[in-house]
């Protein structure tokens, strides 16, 4: 506790510092041309194929918006970021062009009638897959368009502007009808901030515990409350062939969903008082069922704010939750209620009960089943089968049960650690039932399920598979598996009876493309796309999935990239290790191989792989497992020691391999990877430099838990101190580059983390540079900001790693 008091004194002292950011004004810079070209390469289109395998929609998008686009007006309230001019989220990735491809003739058609400067999102096929809806966001409104597949023509159908502030803004009712949320005012009528408020903002608590994560962009004043109510209030509208009818009265509708028979509507309507402690999703709410005229049929629940949720994973509020429709019945609503008062420490036989209530919703709810762990959801099939999941986050445990609705029986089907990738059987393949809902479809007279595992982790790396799961023997029989040397997974099952499949295939040298497969006829795969390599500068770069051991015997892996034309006889290279720690209760699970050496290398803005073009060896996805030491231990009990074990093993292995110079090593990461980086620099002298982006460095700023740590600061104060690199800022003498978005929106990673760590390292004479990116959130998007980030990282690596002696 003496160390804890010292930390508090240091925090107070730093808070009084006025000069926390180095005064190094600079204009935007760009990295070497090859890196710039790699970043700005146009992404390959995304695809969506109808269930018949007849038509493919190709959606194109630009690489990165400009900083000017990113810096447009923005309201931050209730955990949301909104464009004040058009009632929509302010930070979206838009589609910039559509085209349709007829797969039979391999012919591609442009779409006529698209808006100029298209900014599309929320794409959805109608039930018969003859039309495709999407939203288009302009400077002052959100509009709804529909593409007619037969005519390849897009048409504006909405008369009222859409409100997309909360959740999905629309849904198809039938082939001609769409239900959407509209605005009820214009942006110019938004409340104006008073120059002189009516008084101070006051919050209080009268003895009730309200632990909460450290959310950002919360409501902070009565004026914020007014803004949220203005922008979030919407009106439901039925649009049938362009004719619009209002449904019910305006409300703050967080989300809504139609019953399978399309006669009823489940709505979550947010209520006052709005919380200053949690985001909009946790505000008080009513769960109601209405008909399609807006008439209230049933008030299901009047729910309080989530402020009262007890801390600790697997704990929950003692209220109903997880309201949803049964996909296999016309209009039956289901929900869960805790049987342990929401407290996992309470000793009970069952944790949750799942209830059901059918139309006309005037009877008494019936209990469908009870679960021994927390209820995780149901995948419905028919009157004889459904799959029910149970989870324990604290134990990293998941169970899947088979439920027979007609008998009310629940039988355990499988149980595994959530971190055990090797024994993941996959997900059941679904098909549409008479209501148009995706449900489990059994095969071989109801005795088996078709399971699709799009990862397929194995000791040989990821090899996705399709399998038949026997419901009696509970065994998986793999009927197709990706070949070694490529990476291929099943995107969709187009014909369940004839096993006609849509797959996506790639290799180190082959760009990901889509294929039609026929397992029953064993025909040659038919390529339906021909995307080309957007990264010619990476041709010749080698990639290998390396395997090595920690000193305590835990197996580790990573993706090693070496420059084009490199051979060991040219000598060892400067090395970049890039990683993100993960917690495990099982050492065996931690040792499992994840990922595939045979995937085509694609680059996001945050990748370290760019620097392989500049003569660096790059170890990406370096495994950094944090493993519980025993049954009654938690992974973070020896966090620092395990980080050091992981890092030293990687350095020593690559040095002994002859490809890395152990005296020229950098370490880096983003978010929790940045937290890892700062800790390694604080507790070792193995690195020449570190790159830490958008991290949290003082765990006392996240006192109710972080990552997968569910103990609070007051339960484990020494742990919080020892895991905080800020506590040891005086020990960080290795040059560290700190980068943070000034508008970081991630829970826990407030920009003050980087500000204070910079000030602490500077105050103790360390070598540190702090880059504060304007308008950027937790993930960086502005083109100039991203290019500058790549330049900063490159300069740092060149100066402190490559050129070091």
PDB file of N, CA and C in Angstrom, residues 169-244:
ATOM      1  N   UNK A 169     -31.597   1.377 -39.034  1.00  0.00           N
ATOM      2  CA  UNK A 169     -32.697   2.311 -39.258  1.00  0.00           C
ATOM      3  C   UNK A 169     -33.901   1.743 -39.996  1.00  0.00           C
ATOM      4  N   UNK A 170     -33.781   0.554 -40.613  1.00  0.00           N
ATOM      5  CA  UNK A 170     -34.926   0.038 -41.372  1.00  0.00           C
ATOM      6  C   UNK A 170     -34.903  -1.479 -41.442  1.00  0.00           C
ATOM      7  N   UNK A 171     -36.040  -2.061 -41.848  1.00  0.00           N
ATOM      8  CA  UNK A 171     -36.121  -3.495 -42.112  1.00  0.00           C
ATOM      9  C   UNK A 171     -37.182  -3.742 -43.176  1.00  0.00           C
ATOM     10  N   UNK A 172     -36.977  -4.773 -43.981  1.00  0.00           N
ATOM     11  CA  UNK A 172     -37.987  -5.186 -44.950  1.00  0.00           C
ATOM     12  C   UNK A 172     -39.153  -5.849 -44.210  1.00  0.00           C
ATOM     13  N   UNK A 173     -40.385  -5.510 -44.589  1.00  0.00           N
ATOM     14  CA  UNK A 173     -41.577  -6.191 -44.085  1.00  0.00           C
ATOM     15  C   UNK A 173     -41.994  -7.277 -45.069  1.00  0.00           C
ATOM     16  N   UNK A 174     -42.112  -6.908 -46.329  1.00  0.00           N
ATOM     17  CA  UNK A 174     -42.327  -7.859 -47.414  1.00  0.00           C
ATOM     18  C   UNK A 174     -41.617  -7.312 -48.646  1.00  0.00           C
ATOM     19  N   UNK A 175     -41.856  -7.913 -49.797  1.00  0.00           N
ATOM     20  CA  UNK A 175     -41.100  -7.524 -50.987  1.00  0.00           C
ATOM     21  C   UNK A 175     -41.338  -6.078 -51.422  1.00  0.00           C
ATOM     22  N   UNK A 176     -42.456  -5.490 -51.002  1.00  0.00           N
ATOM     23  CA  UNK A 176     -42.789  -4.131 -51.440  1.00  0.00           C
ATOM     24  C   UNK A 176     -42.785  -3.118 -50.293  1.00  0.00           C
ATOM     25  N   UNK A 177     -42.589  -3.573 -49.069  1.00  0.00           N
ATOM     26  CA  UNK A 177     -42.774  -2.708 -47.902  1.00  0.00           C
ATOM     27  C   UNK A 177     -41.541  -2.684 -47.022  1.00  0.00           C
ATOM     28  N   UNK A 178     -41.155  -1.473 -46.603  1.00  0.00           N
ATOM     29  CA  UNK A 178     -40.033  -1.281 -45.689  1.00  0.00           C
ATOM     30  C   UNK A 178     -40.518  -0.467 -44.495  1.00  0.00           C
ATOM     31  N   UNK A 179     -40.100  -0.875 -43.303  1.00  0.00           N
ATOM     32  CA  UNK A 179     -40.367  -0.136 -42.077  1.00  0.00           C
ATOM     33  C   UNK A 179     -39.088   0.575 -41.672  1.00  0.00           C
ATOM     34  N   UNK A 180     -39.175   1.903 -41.481  1.00  0.00           N
ATOM     35  CA  UNK A 180     -37.970   2.635 -41.111  1.00  0.00           C
ATOM     36  C   UNK A 180     -38.251   3.676 -40.043  1.00  0.00           C
ATOM     37  N   UNK A 181     -37.156   4.145 -39.415  1.00  0.00           N
ATOM     38  CA  UNK A 181     -37.239   5.216 -38.424  1.00  0.00           C
ATOM     39  C   UNK A 181     -36.964   6.545 -39.130  1.00  0.00           C
ATOM     40  N   UNK A 182     -37.869   7.501 -38.969  1.00  0.00           N
ATOM     41  CA  UNK A 182     -37.690   8.807 -39.607  1.00  0.00           C
ATOM     42  C   UNK A 182     -37.402   9.875 -38.558  1.00  0.00           C
ATOM     43  N   UNK A 183     -36.862  10.978 -39.014  1.00  0.00           N
ATOM     44  CA  UNK A 183     -36.686  12.138 -38.144  1.00  0.00           C
ATOM     45  C   UNK A 183     -38.044  12.782 -37.901  1.00  0.00           C
ATOM     46  N   UNK A 184     -38.154  13.573 -36.838  1.00  0.00           N
ATOM     47  CA  UNK A 184     -39.406  14.274 -36.561  1.00  0.00           C
ATOM     48  C   UNK A 184     -39.210  15.785 -36.580  1.00  0.00           C
ATOM     49  N   UNK A 185     -37.975  16.204 -36.887  1.00  0.00           N
ATOM     50  CA  UNK A 185     -37.691  17.635 -36.955  1.00  0.00           C
ATOM     51  C   UNK A 185     -36.552  17.840 -37.929  1.00  0.00           C
ATOM     52  N   UNK A 186     -36.100  19.068 -38.058  1.00  0.00           N
ATOM     53  CA  UNK A 186     -34.944  19.373 -38.887  1.00  0.00           C
ATOM     54  C   UNK A 186     -33.800  19.803 -37.985  1.00  0.00           C
ATOM     55  N   UNK A 187     -32.590  19.635 -38.478  1.00  0.00           N
ATOM     56  CA  UNK A 187     -31.412  19.857 -37.645  1.00  0.00           C
ATOM     57  C   UNK A 187     -31.318  21.281 -37.115  1.00  0.00           C
ATOM     58  N   UNK A 188     -31.832  22.241 -37.869  1.00  0.00           N
ATOM     59  CA  UNK A 188     -31.738  23.638 -37.431  1.00  0.00           C
ATOM     60  C   UNK A 188     -32.575  23.915 -36.184  1.00  0.00           C
ATOM     61  N   UNK A 189     -33.459  22.983 -35.822  1.00  0.00           N
ATOM     62  CA  UNK A 189     -34.276  23.150 -34.613  1.00  0.00           C
ATOM     63  C   UNK A 189     -33.626  22.547 -33.373  1.00  0.00           C
ATOM     64  N   UNK A 190     -32.402  22.076 -33.506  1.00  0.00           N
ATOM     65  CA  UNK A 190     -31.715  21.481 -32.358  1.00  0.00           C
ATOM     66  C   UNK A 190     -31.578  22.500 -31.238  1.00  0.00           C
ATOM     67  N   UNK A 191     -31.628  22.049 -29.988  1.00  0.00           N
ATOM     68  CA  UNK A 191     -31.474  22.980 -28.856  1.00  0.00           C
ATOM     69  C   UNK A 191     -30.159  23.747 -28.952  1.00  0.00           C
ATOM     70  N   UNK A 192     -30.209  25.016 -28.615  1.00  0.00           N
ATOM     71  CA  UNK A 192     -29.016  25.858 -28.622  1.00  0.00           C
ATOM     72  C   UNK A 192     -28.413  25.872 -27.227  1.00  0.00           C
ATOM     73  N   UNK A 193     -27.101  25.750 -27.174  1.00  0.00           N
ATOM     74  CA  UNK A 193     -26.428  25.761 -25.874  1.00  0.00           C
ATOM     75  C   UNK A 193     -26.559  27.143 -25.233  1.00  0.00           C
ATOM     76  N   UNK A 194     -27.083  27.227 -24.031  1.00  0.00           N
ATOM     77  CA  UNK A 194     -27.203  28.538 -23.386  1.00  0.00           C
ATOM     78  C   UNK A 194     -25.840  29.067 -22.967  1.00  0.00           C
ATOM     79  N   UNK A 195     -25.646  30.357 -23.159  1.00  0.00           N
ATOM     80  CA  UNK A 195     -24.382  30.962 -22.723  1.00  0.00           C
ATOM     81  C   UNK A 195     -24.266  30.871 -21.212  1.00  0.00           C
ATOM     82  N   UNK A 196     -25.371  31.146 -20.537  1.00  0.00           N
ATOM     83  CA  UNK A 196     -25.401  31.062 -19.079  1.00  0.00           C
ATOM     84  C   UNK A 196     -26.324  29.923 -18.681  1.00  0.00           C
ATOM     85  N   UNK A 197     -25.802  28.849 -18.105  1.00  0.00           N
ATOM     86  CA  UNK A 197     -26.679  27.745 -17.687  1.00  0.00           C
ATOM     87  C   UNK A 197     -27.568  28.154 -16.517  1.00  0.00           C
ATOM     88  N   UNK A 198     -28.611  27.356 -16.288  1.00  0.00           N
ATOM     89  CA  UNK A 198     -29.521  27.645 -15.178  1.00  0.00           C
ATOM     90  C   UNK A 198     -28.844  27.428 -13.834  1.00  0.00           C
ATOM     91  N   UNK A 199     -27.804  26.635 -13.833  1.00  0.00           N
ATOM     92  CA  UNK A 199     -27.095  26.358 -12.595  1.00  0.00           C
ATOM     93  C   UNK A 199     -26.044  25.299 -12.828  1.00  0.00           C
ATOM     94  N   UNK A 200     -25.391  24.844 -11.782  1.00  0.00           N
ATOM     95  CA  UNK A 200     -24.358  23.820 -11.951  1.00  0.00           C
ATOM     96  C   UNK A 200     -24.977  22.466 -12.292  1.00  0.00           C
ATOM     97  N   UNK A 201     -24.157  21.614 -12.875  1.00  0.00           N
ATOM     98  CA  UNK A 201     -24.559  20.227 -13.102  1.00  0.00           C
ATOM     99  C   UNK A 201     -24.276  19.432 -11.838  1.00  0.00           C
ATOM    100  N   UNK A 202     -25.273  18.727 -11.336  1.00  0.00           N
ATOM    101  CA  UNK A 202     -25.137  18.018 -10.060  1.00  0.00           C
ATOM    102  C   UNK A 202     -25.498  16.555 -10.258  1.00  0.00           C
ATOM    103  N   UNK A 203     -24.634  15.679  -9.752  1.00  0.00           N
ATOM    104  CA  UNK A 203     -24.929  14.256  -9.686  1.00  0.00           C
ATOM    105  C   UNK A 203     -24.821  13.818  -8.235  1.00  0.00           C
ATOM    106  N   UNK A 204     -25.581  12.824  -7.847  1.00  0.00           N
ATOM    107  CA  UNK A 204     -25.479  12.321  -6.489  1.00  0.00           C
ATOM    108  C   UNK A 204     -25.816  10.844  -6.458  1.00  0.00           C
ATOM    109  N   UNK A 205     -25.405  10.189  -5.398  1.00  0.00           N
ATOM    110  CA  UNK A 205     -25.736   8.792  -5.173  1.00  0.00           C
ATOM    111  C   UNK A 205     -26.101   8.634  -3.712  1.00  0.00           C
ATOM    112  N   UNK A 206     -27.203   7.963  -3.428  1.00  0.00           N
ATOM    113  CA  UNK A 206     -27.709   7.842  -2.069  1.00  0.00           C
ATOM    114  C   UNK A 206     -27.531   6.424  -1.537  1.00  0.00           C
ATOM    115  N   UNK A 207     -26.270   5.991  -1.535  1.00  0.00           N
ATOM    116  CA  UNK A 207     -25.939   4.735  -0.882  1.00  0.00           C
ATOM    117  C   UNK A 207     -26.082   3.483  -1.709  1.00  0.00           C
ATOM    118  N   UNK A 208     -26.404   3.602  -3.005  1.00  0.00           N
ATOM    119  CA  UNK A 208     -26.574   2.430  -3.853  1.00  0.00           C
ATOM    120  C   UNK A 208     -25.344   2.232  -4.726  1.00  0.00           C
ATOM    121  N   UNK A 209     -24.812   1.021  -4.732  1.00  0.00           N
ATOM    122  CA  UNK A 209     -23.616   0.743  -5.531  1.00  0.00           C
ATOM    123  C   UNK A 209     -23.939   0.837  -7.015  1.00  0.00           C
ATOM    124  N   UNK A 210     -23.067   1.521  -7.763  1.00  0.00           N
ATOM    125  CA  UNK A 210     -23.263   1.659  -9.212  1.00  0.00           C
ATOM    126  C   UNK A 210     -21.911   1.597  -9.910  1.00  0.00           C
ATOM    127  N   UNK A 211     -21.232   0.437  -9.848  1.00  0.00           N
ATOM    128  CA  UNK A 211     -19.949   0.309 -10.546  1.00  0.00           C
ATOM    129  C   UNK A 211     -20.157   0.370 -12.048  1.00  0.00           C
ATOM    130  N   UNK A 212     -19.202   0.958 -12.752  1.00  0.00           N
ATOM    131  CA  UNK A 212     -19.395   1.114 -14.193  1.00  0.00           C
ATOM    132  C   UNK A 212     -18.052   1.187 -14.898  1.00  0.00           C
ATOM    133  N   UNK A 213     -17.967   0.632 -16.112  1.00  0.00           N
ATOM    134  CA  UNK A 213     -16.762   0.839 -16.932  1.00  0.00           C
ATOM    135  C   UNK A 213     -16.579   2.325 -17.236  1.00  0.00           C
ATOM    136  N   UNK A 214     -15.386   2.675 -17.655  1.00  0.00           N
ATOM    137  CA  UNK A 214     -15.071   4.079 -17.931  1.00  0.00           C
ATOM    138  C   UNK A 214     -15.436   4.423 -19.370  1.00  0.00           C
ATOM    139  N   UNK A 215     -16.743   4.580 -19.610  1.00  0.00           N
ATOM    140  CA  UNK A 215     -17.216   4.926 -20.942  1.00  0.00           C
ATOM    141  C   UNK A 215     -16.827   6.359 -21.300  1.00  0.00           C
ATOM    142  N   UNK A 216     -16.772   6.617 -22.605  1.00  0.00           N
ATOM    143  CA  UNK A 216     -16.470   7.955 -23.084  1.00  0.00           C
ATOM    144  C   UNK A 216     -17.713   8.585 -23.717  1.00  0.00           C
ATOM    145  N   UNK A 217     -17.656   9.911 -23.914  1.00  0.00           N
ATOM    146  CA  UNK A 217     -18.712  10.674 -24.606  1.00  0.00           C
ATOM    147  C   UNK A 217     -20.062  10.584 -23.895  1.00  0.00           C
ATOM    148  N   UNK A 218     -20.055  10.571 -22.583  1.00  0.00           N
ATOM    149  CA  UNK A 218     -21.297  10.437 -21.830  1.00  0.00           C
ATOM    150  C   UNK A 218     -22.031  11.774 -21.732  1.00  0.00           C
ATOM    151  N   UNK A 219     -23.295  11.706 -21.343  1.00  0.00           N
ATOM    152  CA  UNK A 219     -24.046  12.919 -21.026  1.00  0.00           C
ATOM    153  C   UNK A 219     -23.413  13.581 -19.803  1.00  0.00           C
ATOM    154  N   UNK A 220     -23.219  14.887 -19.885  1.00  0.00           N
ATOM    155  CA  UNK A 220     -22.539  15.604 -18.805  1.00  0.00           C
ATOM    156  C   UNK A 220     -23.341  16.776 -18.253  1.00  0.00           C
ATOM    157  N   UNK A 221     -24.459  17.110 -18.883  1.00  0.00           N
ATOM    158  CA  UNK A 221     -25.199  18.302 -18.455  1.00  0.00           C
ATOM    159  C   UNK A 221     -26.648  18.206 -18.910  1.00  0.00           C
ATOM    160  N   UNK A 222     -27.536  19.028 -18.338  1.00  0.00           N
ATOM    161  CA  UNK A 222     -28.915  19.065 -18.829  1.00  0.00           C
ATOM    162  C   UNK A 222     -29.015  19.413 -20.314  1.00  0.00           C
ATOM    163  N   UNK A 223     -28.082  20.229 -20.792  1.00  0.00           N
ATOM    164  CA  UNK A 223     -28.090  20.556 -22.220  1.00  0.00           C
ATOM    165  C   UNK A 223     -27.807  19.305 -23.059  1.00  0.00           C
ATOM    166  N   UNK A 224     -26.871  18.463 -22.607  1.00  0.00           N
ATOM    167  CA  UNK A 224     -26.606  17.202 -23.308  1.00  0.00           C
ATOM    168  C   UNK A 224     -27.862  16.331 -23.345  1.00  0.00           C
ATOM    169  N   UNK A 225     -28.605  16.317 -22.255  1.00  0.00           N
ATOM    170  CA  UNK A 225     -29.845  15.547 -22.225  1.00  0.00           C
ATOM    171  C   UNK A 225     -30.810  16.028 -23.310  1.00  0.00           C
ATOM    172  N   UNK A 226     -30.927  17.335 -23.454  1.00  0.00           N
ATOM    173  CA  UNK A 226     -31.808  17.900 -24.473  1.00  0.00           C
ATOM    174  C   UNK A 226     -31.351  17.496 -25.873  1.00  0.00           C
ATOM    175  N   UNK A 227     -30.029  17.557 -26.106  1.00  0.00           N
ATOM    176  CA  UNK A 227     -29.492  17.181 -27.414  1.00  0.00           C
ATOM    177  C   UNK A 227     -29.806  15.717 -27.725  1.00  0.00           C
ATOM    178  N   UNK A 228     -29.553  14.855 -26.752  1.00  0.00           N
ATOM    179  CA  UNK A 228     -29.796  13.434 -26.992  1.00  0.00           C
ATOM    180  C   UNK A 228     -31.265  13.190 -27.314  1.00  0.00           C
ATOM    181  N   UNK A 229     -32.153  13.763 -26.547  1.00  0.00           N
ATOM    182  CA  UNK A 229     -33.577  13.548 -26.788  1.00  0.00           C
ATOM    183  C   UNK A 229     -33.992  14.063 -28.162  1.00  0.00           C
ATOM    184  N   UNK A 230     -33.442  15.202 -28.564  1.00  0.00           N
ATOM    185  CA  UNK A 230     -33.785  15.779 -29.865  1.00  0.00           C
ATOM    186  C   UNK A 230     -33.335  14.867 -31.003  1.00  0.00           C
ATOM    187  N   UNK A 231     -32.093  14.427 -30.960  1.00  0.00           N
ATOM    188  CA  UNK A 231     -31.548  13.664 -32.086  1.00  0.00           C
ATOM    189  C   UNK A 231     -31.972  12.199 -32.077  1.00  0.00           C
ATOM    190  N   UNK A 232     -32.239  11.629 -30.908  1.00  0.00           N
ATOM    191  CA  UNK A 232     -32.547  10.194 -30.843  1.00  0.00           C
ATOM    192  C   UNK A 232     -34.032   9.887 -31.028  1.00  0.00           C
ATOM    193  N   UNK A 233     -34.892  10.871 -30.874  1.00  0.00           N
ATOM    194  CA  UNK A 233     -36.325  10.624 -31.032  1.00  0.00           C
ATOM    195  C   UNK A 233     -36.666  10.411 -32.505  1.00  0.00           C
ATOM    196  N   UNK A 234     -37.421   9.368 -32.779  1.00  0.00           N
ATOM    197  CA  UNK A 234     -37.752   9.038 -34.165  1.00  0.00           C
ATOM    198  C   UNK A 234     -39.209   8.606 -34.276  1.00  0.00           C
ATOM    199  N   UNK A 235     -39.659   8.525 -35.511  1.00  0.00           N
ATOM    200  CA  UNK A 235     -41.030   8.105 -35.831  1.00  0.00           C
ATOM    201  C   UNK A 235     -40.954   6.904 -36.761  1.00  0.00           C
ATOM    202  N   UNK A 236     -41.641   5.810 -36.403  1.00  0.00           N
ATOM    203  CA  UNK A 236     -41.676   4.652 -37.288  1.00  0.00           C
ATOM    204  C   UNK A 236     -42.597   4.936 -38.473  1.00  0.00           C
ATOM    205  N   UNK A 237     -42.131   4.548 -39.663  1.00  0.00           N
ATOM    206  CA  UNK A 237     -42.865   4.806 -40.910  1.00  0.00           C
ATOM    207  C   UNK A 237     -42.895   3.531 -41.742  1.00  0.00           C
ATOM    208  N   UNK A 238     -44.090   3.166 -42.233  1.00  0.00           N
ATOM    209  CA  UNK A 238     -44.233   2.068 -43.192  1.00  0.00           C
ATOM    210  C   UNK A 238     -44.248   2.643 -44.600  1.00  0.00           C
ATOM    211  N   UNK A 239     -43.338   2.186 -45.438  1.00  0.00           N
ATOM    212  CA  UNK A 239     -43.256   2.651 -46.816  1.00  0.00           C
ATOM    213  C   UNK A 239     -43.604   1.476 -47.731  1.00  0.00           C
ATOM    214  N   UNK A 240     -44.772   1.562 -48.381  1.00  0.00           N
ATOM    215  CA  UNK A 240     -45.196   0.500 -49.307  1.00  0.00           C
ATOM    216  C   UNK A 240     -45.249   1.093 -50.701  1.00  0.00           C
ATOM    217  N   UNK A 241     -44.301   0.679 -51.530  1.00  0.00           N
ATOM    218  CA  UNK A 241     -44.201   1.188 -52.902  1.00  0.00           C
ATOM    219  C   UNK A 241     -44.179   2.716 -52.939  1.00  0.00           C
ATOM    220  N   UNK A 242     -43.499   3.318 -51.966  1.00  0.00           N
ATOM    221  CA  UNK A 242     -43.354   4.771 -51.945  1.00  0.00           C
ATOM    222  C   UNK A 242     -44.430   5.508 -51.175  1.00  0.00           C
ATOM    223  N   UNK A 243     -45.506   4.824 -50.773  1.00  0.00           N
ATOM    224  CA  UNK A 243     -46.568   5.457 -49.984  1.00  0.00           C
ATOM    225  C   UNK A 243     -46.243   5.259 -48.507  1.00  0.00           C
ATOM    226  N   UNK A 244     -46.187   6.356 -47.758  1.00  0.00           N
ATOM    227  CA  UNK A 244     -45.714   6.289 -46.384  1.00  0.00           C
ATOM    228  C   UNK A 244     -46.854   6.480 -45.382  1.00  0.00           C
TER     229      UNK A 244
END
